[in-house]
mmCIF file of C-alpha atoms and ligand atoms in Angstrom:
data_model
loop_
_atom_site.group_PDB
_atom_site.id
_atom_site.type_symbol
_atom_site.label_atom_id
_atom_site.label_comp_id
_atom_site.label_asym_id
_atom_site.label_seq_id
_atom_site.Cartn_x
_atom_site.Cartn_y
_atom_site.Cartn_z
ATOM 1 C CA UNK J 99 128.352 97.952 108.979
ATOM 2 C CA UNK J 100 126.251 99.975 111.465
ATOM 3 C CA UNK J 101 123.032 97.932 111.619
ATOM 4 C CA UNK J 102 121.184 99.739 113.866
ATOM 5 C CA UNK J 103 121.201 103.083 112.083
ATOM 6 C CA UNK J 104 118.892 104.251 109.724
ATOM 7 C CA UNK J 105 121.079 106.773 108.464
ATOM 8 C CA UNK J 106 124.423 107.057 109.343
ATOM 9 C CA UNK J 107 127.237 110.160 107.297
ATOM 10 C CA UNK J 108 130.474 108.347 108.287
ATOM 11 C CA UNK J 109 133.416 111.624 107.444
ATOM 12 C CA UNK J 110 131.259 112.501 105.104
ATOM 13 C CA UNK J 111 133.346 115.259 102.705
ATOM 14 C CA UNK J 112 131.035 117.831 100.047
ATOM 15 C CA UNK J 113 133.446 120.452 98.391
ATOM 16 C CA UNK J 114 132.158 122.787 95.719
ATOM 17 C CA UNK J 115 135.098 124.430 93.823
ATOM 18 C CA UNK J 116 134.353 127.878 92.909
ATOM 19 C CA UNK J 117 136.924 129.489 90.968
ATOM 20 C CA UNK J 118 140.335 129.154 92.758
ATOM 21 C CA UNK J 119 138.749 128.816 96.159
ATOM 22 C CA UNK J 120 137.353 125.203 98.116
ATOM 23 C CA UNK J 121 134.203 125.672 99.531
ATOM 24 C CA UNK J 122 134.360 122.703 102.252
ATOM 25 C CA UNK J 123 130.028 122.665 102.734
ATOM 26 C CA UNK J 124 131.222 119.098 104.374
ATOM 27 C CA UNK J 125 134.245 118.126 106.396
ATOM 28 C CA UNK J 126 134.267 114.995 107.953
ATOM 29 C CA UNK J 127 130.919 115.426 109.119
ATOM 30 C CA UNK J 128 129.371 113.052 111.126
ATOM 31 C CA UNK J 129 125.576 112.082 111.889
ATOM 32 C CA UNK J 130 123.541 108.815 113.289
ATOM 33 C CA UNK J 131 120.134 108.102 113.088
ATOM 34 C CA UNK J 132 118.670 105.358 115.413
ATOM 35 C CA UNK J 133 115.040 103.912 114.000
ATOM 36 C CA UNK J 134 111.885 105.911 115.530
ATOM 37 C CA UNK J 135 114.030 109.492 115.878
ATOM 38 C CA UNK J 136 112.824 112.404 114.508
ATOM 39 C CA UNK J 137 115.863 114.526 114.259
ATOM 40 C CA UNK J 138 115.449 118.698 113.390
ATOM 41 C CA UNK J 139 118.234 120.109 111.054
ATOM 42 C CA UNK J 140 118.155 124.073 111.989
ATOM 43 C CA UNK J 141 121.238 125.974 110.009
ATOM 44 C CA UNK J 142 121.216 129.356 108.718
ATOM 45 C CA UNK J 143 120.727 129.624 104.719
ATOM 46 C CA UNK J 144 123.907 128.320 103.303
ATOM 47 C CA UNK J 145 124.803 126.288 106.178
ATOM 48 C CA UNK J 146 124.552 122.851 104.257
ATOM 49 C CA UNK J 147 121.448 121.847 104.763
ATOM 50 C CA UNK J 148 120.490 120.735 101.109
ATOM 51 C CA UNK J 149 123.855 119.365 100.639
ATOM 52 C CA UNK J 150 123.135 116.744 103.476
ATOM 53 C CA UNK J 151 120.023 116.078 102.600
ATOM 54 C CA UNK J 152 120.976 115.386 99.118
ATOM 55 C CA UNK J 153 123.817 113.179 100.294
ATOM 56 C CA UNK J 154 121.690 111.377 103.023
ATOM 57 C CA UNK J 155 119.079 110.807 99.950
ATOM 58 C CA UNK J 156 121.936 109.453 97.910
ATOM 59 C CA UNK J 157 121.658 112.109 94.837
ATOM 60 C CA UNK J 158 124.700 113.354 95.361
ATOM 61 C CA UNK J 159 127.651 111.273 95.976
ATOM 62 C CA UNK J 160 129.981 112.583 98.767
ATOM 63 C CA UNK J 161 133.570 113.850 98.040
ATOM 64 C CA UNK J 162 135.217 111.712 100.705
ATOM 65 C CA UNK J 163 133.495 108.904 103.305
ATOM 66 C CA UNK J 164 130.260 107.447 102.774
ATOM 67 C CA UNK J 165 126.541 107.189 103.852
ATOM 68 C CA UNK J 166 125.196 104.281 105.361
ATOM 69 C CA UNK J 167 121.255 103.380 104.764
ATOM 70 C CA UNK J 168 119.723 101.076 107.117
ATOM 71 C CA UNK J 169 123.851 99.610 107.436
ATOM 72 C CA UNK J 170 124.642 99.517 104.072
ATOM 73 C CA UNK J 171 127.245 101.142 102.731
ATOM 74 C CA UNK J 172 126.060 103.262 99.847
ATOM 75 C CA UNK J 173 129.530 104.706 98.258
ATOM 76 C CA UNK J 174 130.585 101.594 96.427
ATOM 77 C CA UNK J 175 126.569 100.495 95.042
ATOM 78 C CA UNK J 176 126.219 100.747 91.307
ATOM 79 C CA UNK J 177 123.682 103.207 89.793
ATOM 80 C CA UNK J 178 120.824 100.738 89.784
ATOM 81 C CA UNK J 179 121.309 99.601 93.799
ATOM 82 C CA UNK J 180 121.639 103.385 94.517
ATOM 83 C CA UNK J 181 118.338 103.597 93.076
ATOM 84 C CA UNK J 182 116.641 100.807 94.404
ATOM 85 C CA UNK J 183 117.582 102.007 97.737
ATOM 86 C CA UNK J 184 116.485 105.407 97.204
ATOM 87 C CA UNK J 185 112.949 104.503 95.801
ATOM 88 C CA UNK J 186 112.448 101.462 98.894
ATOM 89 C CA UNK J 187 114.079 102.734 101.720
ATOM 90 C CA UNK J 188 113.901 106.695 101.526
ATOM 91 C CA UNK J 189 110.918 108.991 101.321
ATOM 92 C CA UNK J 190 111.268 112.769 100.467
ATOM 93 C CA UNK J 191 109.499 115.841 101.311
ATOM 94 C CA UNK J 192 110.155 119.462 99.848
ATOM 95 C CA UNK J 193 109.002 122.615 100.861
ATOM 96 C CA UNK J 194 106.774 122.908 97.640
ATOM 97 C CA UNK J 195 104.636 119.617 97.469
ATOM 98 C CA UNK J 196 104.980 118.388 93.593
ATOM 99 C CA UNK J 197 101.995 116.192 94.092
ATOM 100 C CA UNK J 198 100.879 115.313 90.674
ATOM 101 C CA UNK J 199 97.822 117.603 89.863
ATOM 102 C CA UNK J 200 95.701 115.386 87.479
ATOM 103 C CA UNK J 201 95.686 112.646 90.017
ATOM 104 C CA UNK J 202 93.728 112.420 93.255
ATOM 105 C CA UNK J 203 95.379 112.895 96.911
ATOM 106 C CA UNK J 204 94.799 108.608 96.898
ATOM 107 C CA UNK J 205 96.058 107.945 93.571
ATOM 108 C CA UNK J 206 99.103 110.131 94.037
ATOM 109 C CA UNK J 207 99.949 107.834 96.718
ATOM 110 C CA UNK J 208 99.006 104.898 95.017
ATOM 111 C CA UNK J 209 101.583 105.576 92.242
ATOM 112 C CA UNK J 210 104.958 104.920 93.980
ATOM 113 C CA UNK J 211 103.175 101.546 95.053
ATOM 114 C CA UNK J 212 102.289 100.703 91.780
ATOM 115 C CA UNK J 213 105.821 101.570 90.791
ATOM 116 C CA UNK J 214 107.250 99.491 92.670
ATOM 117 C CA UNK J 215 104.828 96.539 91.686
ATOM 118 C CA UNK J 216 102.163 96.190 93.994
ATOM 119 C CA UNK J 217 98.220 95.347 92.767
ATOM 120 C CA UNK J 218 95.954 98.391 92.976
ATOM 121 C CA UNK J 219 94.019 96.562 95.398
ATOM 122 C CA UNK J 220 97.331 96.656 97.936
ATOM 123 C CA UNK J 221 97.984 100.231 96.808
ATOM 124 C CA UNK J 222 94.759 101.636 97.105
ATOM 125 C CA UNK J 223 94.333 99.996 100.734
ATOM 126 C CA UNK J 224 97.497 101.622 101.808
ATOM 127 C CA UNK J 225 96.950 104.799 100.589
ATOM 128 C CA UNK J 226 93.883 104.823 102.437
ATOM 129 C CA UNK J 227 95.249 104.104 105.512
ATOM 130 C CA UNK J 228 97.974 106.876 105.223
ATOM 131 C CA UNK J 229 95.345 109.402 104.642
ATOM 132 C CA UNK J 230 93.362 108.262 107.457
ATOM 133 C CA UNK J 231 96.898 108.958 109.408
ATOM 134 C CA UNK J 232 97.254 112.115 108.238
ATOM 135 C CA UNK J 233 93.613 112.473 109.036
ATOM 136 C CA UNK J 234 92.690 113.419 105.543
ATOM 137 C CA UNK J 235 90.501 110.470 104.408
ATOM 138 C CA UNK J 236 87.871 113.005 103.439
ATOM 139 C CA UNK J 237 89.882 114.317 100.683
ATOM 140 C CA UNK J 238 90.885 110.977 98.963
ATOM 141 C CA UNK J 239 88.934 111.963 95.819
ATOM 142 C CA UNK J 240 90.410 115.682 95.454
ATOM 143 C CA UNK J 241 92.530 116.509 93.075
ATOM 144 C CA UNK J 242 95.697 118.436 94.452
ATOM 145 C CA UNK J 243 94.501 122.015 93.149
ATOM 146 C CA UNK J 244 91.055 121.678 95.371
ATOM 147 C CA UNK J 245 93.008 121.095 99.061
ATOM 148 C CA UNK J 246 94.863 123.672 101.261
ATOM 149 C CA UNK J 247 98.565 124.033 101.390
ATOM 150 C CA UNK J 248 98.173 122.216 104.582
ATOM 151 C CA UNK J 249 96.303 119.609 102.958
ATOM 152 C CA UNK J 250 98.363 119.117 99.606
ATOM 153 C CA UNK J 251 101.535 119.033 102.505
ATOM 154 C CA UNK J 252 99.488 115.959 104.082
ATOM 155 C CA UNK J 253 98.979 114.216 100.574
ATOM 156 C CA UNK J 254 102.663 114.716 99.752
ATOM 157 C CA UNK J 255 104.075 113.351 103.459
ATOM 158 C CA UNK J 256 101.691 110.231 102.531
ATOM 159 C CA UNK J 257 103.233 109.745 99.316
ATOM 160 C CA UNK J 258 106.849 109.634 100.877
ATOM 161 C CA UNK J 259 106.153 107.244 103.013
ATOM 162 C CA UNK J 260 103.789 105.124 100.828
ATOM 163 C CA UNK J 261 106.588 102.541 100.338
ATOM 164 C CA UNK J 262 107.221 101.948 103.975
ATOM 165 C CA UNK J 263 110.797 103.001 103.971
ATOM 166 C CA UNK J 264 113.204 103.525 106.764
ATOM 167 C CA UNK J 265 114.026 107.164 106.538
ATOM 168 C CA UNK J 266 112.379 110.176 105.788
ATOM 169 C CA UNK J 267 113.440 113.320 104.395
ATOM 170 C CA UNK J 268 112.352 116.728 104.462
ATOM 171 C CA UNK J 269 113.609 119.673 103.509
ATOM 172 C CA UNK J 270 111.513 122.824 104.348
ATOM 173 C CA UNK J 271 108.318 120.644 105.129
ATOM 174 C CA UNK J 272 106.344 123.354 106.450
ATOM 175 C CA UNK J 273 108.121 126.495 105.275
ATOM 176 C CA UNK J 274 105.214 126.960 102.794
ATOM 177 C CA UNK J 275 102.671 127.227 105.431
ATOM 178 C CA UNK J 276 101.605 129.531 108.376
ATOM 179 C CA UNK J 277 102.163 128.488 111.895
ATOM 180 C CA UNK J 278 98.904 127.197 112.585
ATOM 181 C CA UNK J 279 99.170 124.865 109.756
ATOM 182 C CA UNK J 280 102.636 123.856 110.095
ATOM 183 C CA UNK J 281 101.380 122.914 113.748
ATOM 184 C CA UNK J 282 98.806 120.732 112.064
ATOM 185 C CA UNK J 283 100.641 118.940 109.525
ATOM 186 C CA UNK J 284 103.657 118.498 112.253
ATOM 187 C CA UNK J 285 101.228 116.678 114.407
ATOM 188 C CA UNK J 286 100.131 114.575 111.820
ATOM 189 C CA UNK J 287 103.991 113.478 110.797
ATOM 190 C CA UNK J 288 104.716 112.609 114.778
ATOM 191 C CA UNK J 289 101.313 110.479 114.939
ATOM 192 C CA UNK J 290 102.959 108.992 111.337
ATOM 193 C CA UNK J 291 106.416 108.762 112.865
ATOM 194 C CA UNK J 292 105.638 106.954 116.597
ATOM 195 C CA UNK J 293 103.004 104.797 114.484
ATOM 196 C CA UNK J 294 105.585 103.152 112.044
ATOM 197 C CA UNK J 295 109.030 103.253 113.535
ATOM 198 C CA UNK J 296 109.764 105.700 110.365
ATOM 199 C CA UNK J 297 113.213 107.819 111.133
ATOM 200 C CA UNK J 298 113.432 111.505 110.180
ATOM 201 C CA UNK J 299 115.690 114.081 109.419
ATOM 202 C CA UNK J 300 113.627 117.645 108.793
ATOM 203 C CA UNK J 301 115.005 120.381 107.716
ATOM 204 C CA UNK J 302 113.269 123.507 109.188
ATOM 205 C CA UNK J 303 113.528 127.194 110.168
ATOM 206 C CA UNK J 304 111.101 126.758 112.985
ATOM 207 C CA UNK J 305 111.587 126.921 116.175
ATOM 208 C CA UNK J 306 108.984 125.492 117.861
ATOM 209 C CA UNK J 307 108.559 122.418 115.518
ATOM 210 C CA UNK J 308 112.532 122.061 115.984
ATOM 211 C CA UNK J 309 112.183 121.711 119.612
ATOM 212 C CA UNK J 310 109.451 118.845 119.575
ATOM 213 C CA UNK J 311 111.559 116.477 118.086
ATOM 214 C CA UNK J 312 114.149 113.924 119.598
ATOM 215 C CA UNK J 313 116.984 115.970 118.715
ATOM 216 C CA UNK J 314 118.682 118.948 117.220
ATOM 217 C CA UNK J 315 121.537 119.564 114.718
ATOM 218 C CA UNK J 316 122.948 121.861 112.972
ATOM 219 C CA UNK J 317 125.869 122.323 110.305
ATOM 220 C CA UNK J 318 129.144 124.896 111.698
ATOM 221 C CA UNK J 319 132.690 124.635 110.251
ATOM 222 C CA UNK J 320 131.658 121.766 107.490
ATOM 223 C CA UNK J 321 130.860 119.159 110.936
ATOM 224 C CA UNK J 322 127.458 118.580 112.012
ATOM 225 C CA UNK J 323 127.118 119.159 115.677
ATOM 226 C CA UNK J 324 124.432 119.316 118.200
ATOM 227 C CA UNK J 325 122.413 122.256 117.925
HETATM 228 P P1 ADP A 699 121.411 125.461 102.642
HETATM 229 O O1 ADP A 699 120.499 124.381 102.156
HETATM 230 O O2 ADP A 699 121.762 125.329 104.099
HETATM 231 O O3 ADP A 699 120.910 126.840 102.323
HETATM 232 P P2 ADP A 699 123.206 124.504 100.561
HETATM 233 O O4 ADP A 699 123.488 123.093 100.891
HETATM 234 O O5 ADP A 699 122.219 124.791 99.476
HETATM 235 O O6 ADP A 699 122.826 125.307 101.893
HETATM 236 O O7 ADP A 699 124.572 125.218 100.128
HETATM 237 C C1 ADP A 699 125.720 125.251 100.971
HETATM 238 C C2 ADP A 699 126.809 126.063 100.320
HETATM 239 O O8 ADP A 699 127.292 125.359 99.175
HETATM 240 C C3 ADP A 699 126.358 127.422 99.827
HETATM 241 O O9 ADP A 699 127.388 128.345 100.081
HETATM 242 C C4 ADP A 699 126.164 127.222 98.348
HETATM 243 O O10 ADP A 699 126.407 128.417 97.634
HETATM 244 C C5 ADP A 699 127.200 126.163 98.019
HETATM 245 N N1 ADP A 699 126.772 125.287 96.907
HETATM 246 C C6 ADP A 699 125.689 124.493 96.905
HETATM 247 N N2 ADP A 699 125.609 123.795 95.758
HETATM 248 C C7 ADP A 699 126.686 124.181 95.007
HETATM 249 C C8 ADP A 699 127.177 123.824 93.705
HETATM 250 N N3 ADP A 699 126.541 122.909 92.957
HETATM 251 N N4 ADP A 699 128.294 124.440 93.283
HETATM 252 C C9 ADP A 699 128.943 125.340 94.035
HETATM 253 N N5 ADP A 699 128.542 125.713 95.277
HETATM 254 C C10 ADP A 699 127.419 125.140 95.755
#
């Protein structure tokens, strides 16, 4: 048990067989997450960096060691726990923002909430409060289609973290959007971030948001070491 993490890959192993040859994308990597830190994961393209995601979000199962969720081990859960975890503690964010486009920004935040069996009342209240974080209350009523890419990236952030959970995800958050607006959105997910204690491990190909977070990694030789 590792309590204090939010995330923690203990020798974490990924190998993809292609053909006769081992592709070791994972090796005994290693990674910790303490609550609050926003941690930047900056590889080149085919580095890893989906493969750890998708192993720190628990839809992949690793190869070898195991991934540890607020200190519980994940390896040994059945299918249902897995789950469970995934939808309470874990929020993701992809570079495209698969918001739901018949639904307003609120209701698409609302829906994970009502998922997981709150009254609309509770929902609704959150939701609001998220996009007053993100400092798009204005929008609540638009559909998807009518906001910017910066906005839509807002909505979507909300939605991830509309259940509270530990540890967010991202994978290309801002890759979508110029640097102006990646700026923009990135300020709003810090103000999100030191406001709820939320962890965070972003994948990203920029610089400058790389370098205002808590820490940077990156994925050499199948280990993950400081980048
Ligand atoms: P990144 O996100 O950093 O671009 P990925 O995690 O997507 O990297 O991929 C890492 C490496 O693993 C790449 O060389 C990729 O071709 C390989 N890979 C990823 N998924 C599979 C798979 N399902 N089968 C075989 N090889 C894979």
């Amino acid at each position: 048990m590792s309590a204090t993490h939010a995330l923690e890959l203990r020798d974490v192993k990924r190998h993809y067989h292609q053909g006769a040859r081992t592709l070791a994308v994972l090796d005994d990597a290693n990674l910790s997450i303490e609550p609050g830190e926003m941690v930047a994961l900056v590889a080149p393209s085919g580095a890893g960096k989906s493969t750890l995601l998708h192993l720190a979000g628990l839809l992949e199962q690793p190869d070898g060691g195991d991934v540890f969720i607020g200190g519980t081990a994940c390896g040994r859960l059945s299918d249902d726990d897995r789950t469970a975890i995934r939808r309470n503690q874990i929020g993701f964010v992809y570079q495209f923002h698969h918001l739901l486009p018949e639904f307003s920004a609120l209701e698409n935040i609302m829906i994970p909430q009502l998922v997981r069996g709150l009254s609309q009342a509770e929902a609704s209240e959150r939701a609001t409060q998220l996009l007053d974080y993100m400092k798009i209350a204005h929008r609540a009523d638009h559909r998807p289609p009518e906001l910017s890419g910066g906005e839509q990236q807002r909505v979507a952030i909300a939605r991830a973290v509309a259940n509270a959970p530990l540890l967010l995800l991202a994978d290309e958050p801002t890759g979508n959007l110029d640097p102006q607006t990646a700026g923009y959105v990135f300020d709003a997910l810090e103000a999100l971030v030191q406001q709820s204690g939320l962890s965070a491990l972003i994948a990203t190909h920029n610089y400058d948001l790389a370098a205002r977070m808590d820490r940077r990694v990156t994925i050499a030789e199948g280990k993950v070491k400081a980048g």
